[in-house]
């Protein structure tokens, strides 16, 4: 149980375009979802936290207008990278937790974004 | 603020060798502690966890004991296999607010050779 999927697993886009990444909890209702960014051979950096039906809380230094997060249902959150640039190329990972306030997170397999 | 410090890698071991990956933390209160593993090209998988002092988390031959007095959560395995080659992340969750954020260490890459 507690499976989280991400789609797509990898995507290549041209500079200036936008790309949407989906994160789904397959067998549970995720009260909270998290989005991380991982640079090569580095740790995970938390970008934002979102609760279903409310606005995401972004970490300091993360551009809200560039990384749009929507958590429209208890099983789906999306991250849209708007006007992508090569420096946005990275591995994006989502996680989900339940019930509200739970300390345990279940991670998706990640999405590799390459901006050319 | 919270922080997690892991020993730097990469760690290279021969198969059947003993593994220790050190992890120490700084946090207010009583955090929960985790070890996650990331295999090449994949997302993170929870390896083991401990939620209070002196708890021992264990899974797949790996163990880690929550030591409050030394603020440590070192990962150990008695006999590693080639299939254990991966990046290991130590993390803590401090249970504050409505969403318990995870703070990760920088990760330690383990390479096991025949």
Short mmCIF file of C-alpha atoms in Angstrom, two decimals, chain B residues 30-82:
data_model
loop_
_atom_site.label_atom_id
_atom_site.label_comp_id
_atom_site.label_asym_id
_atom_site.label_seq_id
_atom_site.Cartn_x
_atom_site.Cartn_y
_atom_site.Cartn_z
CA UNK B 30 11.74 14.94 19.81
CA UNK B 31 11.90 14.33 16.09
CA UNK B 32 11.25 11.11 14.25
CA UNK B 33 14.24 9.76 12.35
CA UNK B 34 14.38 7.99 9.02
CA UNK B 35 16.70 6.34 6.56
CA UNK B 36 15.69 6.46 2.93
CA UNK B 37 17.39 4.65 0.04
CA UNK B 38 17.50 5.80 -3.55
CA UNK B 39 18.48 3.32 -6.23
CA UNK B 40 19.82 4.66 -9.53
CA UNK B 41 17.15 6.47 -11.53
CA UNK B 42 14.46 5.93 -8.91
CA UNK B 43 12.70 7.88 -6.18
CA UNK B 44 13.25 7.48 -2.47
CA UNK B 45 12.11 4.45 -0.58
CA UNK B 46 11.72 4.36 3.18
CA UNK B 47 14.27 1.91 4.55
CA UNK B 48 13.60 2.20 8.27
CA UNK B 49 12.43 4.61 10.93
CA UNK B 50 12.44 5.30 14.66
CA UNK B 51 10.05 7.59 16.43
CA UNK B 52 11.46 7.87 19.95
CA UNK B 53 14.71 7.57 21.84
CA UNK B 54 16.27 4.10 22.04
CA UNK B 55 13.97 2.77 19.31
CA UNK B 56 15.70 0.54 16.80
CA UNK B 57 14.51 0.59 13.24
CA UNK B 58 15.33 -2.41 11.08
CA UNK B 59 14.63 -3.67 7.58
CA UNK B 60 16.37 -5.90 5.01
CA UNK B 61 19.29 -6.46 7.37
CA UNK B 62 19.82 -2.75 7.99
CA UNK B 63 19.53 -1.33 11.50
CA UNK B 64 19.67 2.08 13.14
CA UNK B 65 19.15 3.07 16.77
CA UNK B 66 17.76 6.45 17.84
CA UNK B 67 20.37 7.80 20.30
CA UNK B 68 19.10 10.96 21.93
CA UNK B 69 22.18 11.41 24.11
CA UNK B 70 24.46 11.58 21.09
CA UNK B 71 21.79 12.91 18.66
CA UNK B 72 22.71 10.13 16.25
CA UNK B 73 21.01 7.58 14.04
CA UNK B 74 23.81 5.59 12.42
CA UNK B 75 22.90 3.05 9.75
CA UNK B 76 24.51 -0.40 9.96
CA UNK B 77 24.43 -3.65 8.08
CA UNK B 78 26.45 -6.70 8.95
CA UNK B 79 27.04 -8.00 5.43
CA UNK B 80 26.39 -5.84 2.39
CA UNK B 81 25.48 -7.12 -1.05
CA UNK B 82 26.07 -5.67 -4.50
#
